[in-house]
Coordinates of C-alpha atoms and ligand atoms in Angstrom, one line a residue:
X1 CA 0.2 -0.2 0.1
X2 CA 2.7 2.3 1.1
X3 CA 4.6 1.8 -2.3
X4 CA 1.6 2.2 -4.1
X5 CA 1.0 5.7 -2.7
X6 CA 4.5 6.6 -3.3
X7 CA 5.1 5.4 -6.3
X8 CA 2.4 7.7 -7.6
X9 CA 4.8 11.1 -6.5
X10 CA 7.4 12.0 -8.9
X11 CA 11.1 11.5 -7.3
X12 CA 11.6 14.9 -6.2
X13 CA 8.7 15.3 -4.1
X14 CA 9.6 11.8 -2.5
X15 CA 13.1 12.9 -1.5
X16 CA 11.5 16.2 -0.2
X17 CA 9.2 13.8 1.6
X18 CA 12.3 11.5 3.6
X19 CA 14.3 14.6 4.3
X20 CA 11.2 16.1 6.1
X21 CA 10.5 13.0 8.1
X22 CA 13.7 12.3 9.6
X23 CA 13.6 16.6 10.4
X24 CA 10.6 15.2 12.5
X25 CA 12.2 13.1 13.5
X26 CA 15.5 14.9 14.4
X27 CA 13.1 17.9 16.2
X28 CA 11.4 15.2 18.7
X29 CA 15.2 14.4 19.9
X30 CA 15.9 17.6 20.0
X31 CA 12.4 18.8 22.5
X32 CA 13.6 15.2 24.5
X33 CA 16.8 16.8 25.0
X34 CA 15.7 20.5 25.3
X35 CA 13.3 19.0 28.4
X36 CA 15.9 16.9 30.2
X37 CA 18.2 20.4 30.4
X38 CA 15.2 22.7 30.7
X39 CA 14.0 20.8 34.2
X40 CA 13.9 22.9 37.4
X41 CA 15.8 24.7 40.1
X42 CA 15.2 24.7 43.6
X43 CA 15.6 27.6 45.8
X44 CA 15.8 27.8 49.1
X45 CA 15.8 31.2 50.1
X46 CA 15.0 33.6 52.9
X47 CA 13.7 36.3 50.6
X48 CA 9.7 36.8 50.5
X49 CA 8.7 38.8 48.1
X50 CA 5.9 39.2 45.1
X51 CA 8.6 41.0 42.6
X52 CA 11.0 38.1 43.4
X53 CA 8.2 35.6 42.1
X54 CA 7.8 38.2 39.5
X55 CA 11.1 37.5 38.6
X56 CA 11.2 33.8 38.9
X57 CA 8.0 33.5 36.2
X58 CA 9.9 35.7 33.9
X59 CA 12.9 33.1 33.8
X60 CA 11.2 30.5 33.3
X61 CA 9.1 31.8 30.6
X62 CA 12.6 32.8 29.3
X63 CA 14.2 29.7 29.9
X64 CA 11.6 26.8 30.3
X65 CA 13.4 25.9 33.4
X66 CA 10.5 26.1 37.1
X67 CA 11.5 27.8 39.8
X68 CA 11.5 26.1 43.1
X69 CA 10.8 28.0 46.2
X70 CA 11.0 26.8 50.0
X71 CA 10.7 29.9 52.3
X72 CA 11.6 30.4 55.8
X73 CA 14.6 32.5 57.9
X74 CA 18.5 32.0 57.1
X75 CA 19.4 29.6 60.1
X76 CA 17.0 27.4 59.1
X77 CA 17.6 27.3 56.1
X78 CA 21.4 25.9 56.7
X79 CA 19.9 23.9 59.6
X80 CA 17.9 22.0 57.4
X81 CA 20.7 21.9 54.5
X82 CA 22.7 20.7 57.1
X83 CA 20.5 17.6 58.1
X84 CA 19.1 16.7 54.6
X85 CA 23.5 16.2 53.5
X86 CA 23.3 14.7 49.9
X87 CA 19.3 13.7 50.3
X88 CA 18.8 17.9 50.2
X89 CA 16.9 18.9 47.0
X90 CA 18.1 22.6 47.3
X91 CA 20.3 24.0 44.2
X92 CA 20.6 27.5 45.6
X93 CA 21.0 29.0 48.9
X94 CA 19.4 32.3 49.0
X95 CA 20.4 34.5 52.4
X96 CA 21.5 37.7 53.8
X97 CA 25.0 38.8 54.9
X98 CA 28.3 37.7 53.6
X99 CA 28.7 36.5 57.3
X100 CA 25.6 34.5 56.5
X101 CA 26.9 32.5 53.5
X102 CA 30.9 32.2 54.7
X103 CA 28.8 30.3 57.2
X104 CA 27.2 28.1 54.7
X105 CA 30.9 28.1 52.7
X106 CA 32.9 26.7 56.2
X107 CA 29.9 24.4 56.8
X108 CA 30.5 22.6 53.5
X109 CA 26.9 23.3 52.0
X110 CA 28.3 25.5 49.4
X111 CA 30.1 24.6 45.9
X112 CA 32.9 26.6 43.9
X113 CA 31.2 28.0 40.3
X114 CA 32.7 29.5 37.5
X115 CA 30.8 31.8 35.1
X116 CA 32.3 34.4 33.4
X117 CA 28.6 36.5 32.9
X118 CA 28.9 36.2 37.1
X119 CA 32.3 37.8 37.7
X120 CA 31.4 40.6 34.4
X121 CA 27.9 41.7 36.5
X122 CA 28.7 41.7 40.2
X123 CA 31.7 43.6 41.3
X124 CA 34.6 41.2 42.7
X125 CA 34.6 42.6 46.9
X126 CA 30.7 41.3 46.7
X127 CA 31.4 37.5 45.4
X128 CA 33.4 34.5 47.0
X129 CA 36.6 34.7 45.0
X130 CA 36.4 31.3 44.2
X131 CA 33.3 31.1 43.5
X132 CA 31.6 29.5 46.7
X133 CA 28.8 32.8 46.5
X134 CA 27.6 35.8 44.5
X135 CA 26.0 39.3 46.1
X136 CA 22.7 39.9 44.6
X137 CA 21.6 43.1 46.3
X138 CA 22.9 45.6 48.4
X139 CA 22.5 47.4 51.8
X140 CA 24.7 49.5 53.9
X141 CA 24.9 49.6 57.4
X142 CA 23.9 53.5 58.8
X143 CA 22.9 56.0 61.3
X144 CA 19.3 56.7 61.7
X145 CA 19.3 59.9 62.8
X146 CA 16.6 62.0 64.6
X147 CA 16.0 65.1 62.7
X148 CA 14.8 67.6 65.4
X149 CA 17.7 66.7 67.5
X150 CA 21.0 66.0 65.3
X151 CA 22.7 67.9 63.2
X152 CA 23.8 65.8 60.8
X153 CA 27.1 67.7 60.7
X154 CA 27.6 66.2 64.3
X155 CA 28.1 62.6 63.1
X156 CA 30.9 61.9 61.3
X157 CA 32.5 58.0 61.8
X158 CA 31.4 54.9 63.5
X159 CA 34.4 55.3 65.3
X160 CA 33.3 58.5 66.5
X161 CA 30.3 57.3 68.1
X162 CA 32.7 56.0 70.9
X163 CA 32.8 59.8 72.0
X164 CA 31.1 60.7 75.2
X165 CA 28.8 63.6 73.6
X166 CA 27.2 60.4 72.4
X167 CA 26.2 58.9 75.9
X168 CA 23.0 58.0 76.3
X169 CA 21.8 58.5 72.9
X170 CA 22.8 55.6 71.1
X171 CA 20.6 52.5 70.3
X172 CA 21.9 49.4 68.2
X173 CA 20.5 45.4 68.4
X174 CA 21.9 42.6 70.3
X175 CA 25.4 41.0 69.0
X176 CA 23.4 38.0 68.4
X177 CA 22.4 39.8 65.3
X178 CA 24.9 38.4 62.4
X179 CA 24.5 42.7 60.5
X180 CA 26.5 44.3 64.5
X181 CA 28.8 40.8 64.1
X182 CA 29.8 42.0 60.2
X183 CA 29.8 45.7 61.2
X184 CA 32.0 44.7 63.9
X185 CA 34.3 42.0 61.4
X186 CA 34.7 45.4 59.3
X187 CA 36.3 47.2 62.0
X188 CA 38.5 44.4 62.6
X189 CA 40.0 43.8 60.0
X190 CA 40.6 47.8 59.5
X191 CA 42.1 48.1 63.2
X192 CA 42.5 45.5 65.6
X193 CA 40.8 43.1 68.0
X194 CA 41.8 45.3 70.8
X195 CA 40.4 48.4 68.7
X196 CA 37.5 46.6 67.9
X197 CA 36.9 45.3 71.7
X198 CA 37.4 49.8 73.0
X199 CA 34.9 50.6 70.2
X200 CA 32.1 47.8 71.3
X201 CA 32.9 48.7 75.1
X202 CA 32.6 52.7 74.4
X203 CA 29.1 52.5 71.6
X204 CA 27.7 49.7 74.5
X205 CA 27.8 52.3 77.1
X206 CA 26.8 55.2 75.6
X207 CA 23.6 53.6 74.3
X208 CA 20.5 54.8 76.0
X209 CA 19.2 51.1 76.7
X210 CA 20.2 47.4 76.4
X211 CA 20.7 46.5 73.0
X212 CA 17.3 44.7 72.2
X213 CA 14.4 44.4 69.3
X214 CA 15.2 44.8 65.5
X215 CA 16.6 47.4 63.2
X216 CA 13.3 48.9 62.7
X217 CA 12.5 49.0 66.9
X218 CA 15.7 51.0 66.7
X219 CA 14.2 53.8 64.5
X220 CA 10.8 53.9 66.2
X221 CA 12.8 53.9 69.8
X222 CA 14.5 57.1 67.8
X223 CA 11.5 58.7 66.3
X224 CA 9.9 58.1 69.9
X225 CA 12.8 60.2 71.7
X226 CA 14.3 57.6 73.7
X227 CA 17.9 57.8 71.6
X228 CA 18.8 60.3 68.9
X229 CA 21.3 57.7 67.0
X230 CA 20.4 53.7 65.9
X231 CA 23.0 51.7 63.8
X232 CA 20.5 49.9 61.0
X233 CA 20.6 48.8 57.0
X234 CA 19.1 50.8 54.8
X235 CA 16.3 48.8 53.9
X236 CA 14.5 48.4 57.1
X237 CA 13.8 52.9 56.3
X238 CA 12.6 52.3 53.1
X239 CA 10.3 49.4 54.8
X240 CA 9.4 51.4 57.6
X241 CA 8.5 54.5 55.1
X242 CA 6.5 52.5 52.9
X243 CA 4.4 50.1 56.1
X244 CA 1.2 49.6 56.2
X245 CA 1.1 51.3 59.8
X246 CA 0.6 55.0 59.6
X247 CA 2.6 55.1 63.4
X248 CA 6.0 53.6 61.7
X249 CA 5.2 55.4 58.0
X250 CA 5.2 58.8 60.5
X251 CA 8.2 57.6 62.5
X252 CA 10.3 57.0 59.1
X253 CA 9.6 61.0 58.4
X254 CA 11.1 62.2 61.7
X255 CA 14.5 60.1 60.4
X256 CA 17.4 61.0 58.7
X257 CA 20.3 59.0 57.1
X258 CA 23.8 59.4 57.5
X259 CA 26.2 57.2 55.5
X260 CA 29.1 57.2 58.0
X261 CA 33.3 57.1 57.1
X262 CA 32.9 59.2 54.2
X263 CA 35.8 60.8 54.8
X264 CA 37.7 57.4 55.0
X265 CA 37.0 54.0 54.5
X266 CA 33.7 54.3 53.2
X267 CA 30.3 53.3 55.2
X268 CA 30.0 49.7 56.0
X269 CA 28.1 47.5 53.4
X270 CA 26.7 44.2 53.1
X271 CA 24.5 41.9 51.0
X272 CA 22.3 39.2 50.4
X273 CA 23.3 37.0 47.9
X274 CA 23.3 33.1 47.1
X275 CA 25.5 30.3 46.5
X276 CA 24.5 26.9 44.5
X277 CA 24.4 23.9 47.0
X278 CA 27.0 21.2 47.5
X279 CA 24.6 18.8 46.3
X280 CA 23.0 20.5 43.7
X281 CA 20.9 18.3 41.3
X282 CA 20.5 21.3 38.8
X283 CA 24.1 23.1 38.9
X284 CA 23.9 24.4 35.1
X285 CA 19.9 25.6 36.1
X286 CA 21.0 27.3 39.4
X287 CA 23.7 28.8 37.7
X288 CA 21.9 30.2 34.9
X289 CA 18.9 31.7 37.4
X290 CA 21.7 33.2 39.2
X291 CA 23.0 35.0 35.9
X292 CA 19.7 36.0 35.1
X293 CA 19.4 37.6 38.3
X294 CA 22.5 40.0 37.7
X295 CA 21.6 41.1 34.6
X296 CA 21.0 44.7 35.1
X297 CA 17.2 44.3 33.7
X298 CA 16.4 42.2 36.5
X299 CA 18.9 43.5 39.5
X300 CA 16.6 46.9 39.3
X301 CA 13.5 45.0 40.0
X302 CA 15.5 42.9 42.6
X303 CA 17.3 45.0 44.8
X304 CA 14.1 47.5 44.4
X305 CA 11.8 44.5 46.1
X306 CA 13.9 45.0 49.4
X307 CA 14.6 48.9 49.0
X308 CA 18.3 47.6 48.5
X309 CA 21.2 48.8 45.8
X310 CA 21.6 46.5 42.9
X311 CA 25.7 44.9 43.0
X312 CA 25.3 45.2 39.1
X313 CA 26.5 48.8 38.2
X314 CA 24.3 48.8 35.7
X315 CA 21.2 48.0 37.7
X316 CA 18.8 51.1 38.5
X317 CA 18.7 52.7 41.7
X318 CA 15.0 53.3 43.2
X319 CA 13.5 56.7 43.8
X320 CA 13.8 56.7 47.5
X321 CA 17.4 55.5 47.4
X322 CA 18.3 58.1 45.2
X323 CA 16.8 60.4 47.7
X324 CA 19.2 58.9 50.6
X325 CA 21.6 60.3 48.0
X326 CA 25.4 58.5 46.9
X327 CA 27.7 57.0 49.2
X328 CA 31.0 56.0 49.2
X329 CA 31.2 51.9 50.2
X330 CA 33.9 50.4 51.6
X331 CA 35.5 48.4 49.5
X332 CA 36.6 45.5 51.8
X333 CA 36.4 42.5 50.2
X334 CA 32.9 40.6 52.2
X335 CA 34.6 37.3 52.7
X336 CA 36.5 38.9 55.0
X337 CA 33.5 39.3 57.2
X338 CA 33.2 35.6 57.8
X339 CA 36.9 35.5 57.9
X340 CA 36.4 38.1 61.6
X341 CA 33.1 37.0 62.5
X342 CA 34.3 34.7 65.7
X343 CA 36.6 37.7 66.6
X344 CA 33.6 40.2 66.2
X345 CA 31.2 37.5 68.3
X346 CA 34.4 37.4 71.3
X347 CA 34.8 41.1 71.1
X348 CA 31.2 41.4 71.5
X349 CA 31.6 39.3 74.6
X350 CA 34.3 41.0 75.7
X351 CA 33.1 44.4 75.5
X352 CA 30.0 43.7 77.2
X353 CA 27.5 44.0 74.3
X354 CA 25.2 41.6 74.6
Ligands
FE401 FE1 17.4 42.0 57.5

């Protein structure tokens, strides 16, 4: 029957028919391979923003790679990775603070990856030199001051907060917090452990109350008149200023932003970032997702979601961040923060900063 049908066609038609059949089979092969490489990528993240979800959807649309997200706080995610070991489904760990990423790295939970695109888009200071983790967004740890009571000209450096003029006027959260540990690690990196202890002791004795609460709580207290200056991460002021609670928005209006150490090493900065997990099953997809997130277009959006700065210099700063103004950032490689983390914890302890 087939022969009869074929014999009715001219030889050239037959040739086209055969070539097309091979073509179809080749297409099917390509599709199968595409499915196998497209697959999925599993993310353990502390971030919980709608903007992130929208970016992941855009990524899936572009690449066909499905993004599965598990959300929890950073320390929980690190513990989970430890207990799951080789069986962990996670391909990427996304968390805040280089100090935490170094902790995950030192616990053997991450792997080194090489990507020219990541190296091009993320400045060297903001990634681990061997590729264990990469910064995705940037924040500074700054002074939030009471506009009604503090002349910003009286502010200068982190070091100056140790002076007696600030007695009873400073607020900061506890030393168990990684942000404070990283700030003190940066002070150790540029001076010494002894100087870090002396600084922490003096700043602790200048506090208006024992360390407690979150960065936002420090700013609420400054707005309420309990103290004049709080040490906080930039994005928390953005969160306060756009809060659904009118009292928080009112507090934010009373707060000014001061970037310390502008005449010297620059303000202490940190990142939220990500590393490919040691036992990732979708390593290539994880790298592809990281590469997508550091492109300038995504950077503006990814950073904006949490009132942060893009790590890619070509990303856009949101209007609120532009209002705070440009600032000089400390150029310390952020992997150094992890290196001095234990020394910082010890220094806080010796200084009596609970
Ligand atoms: Fe935070």
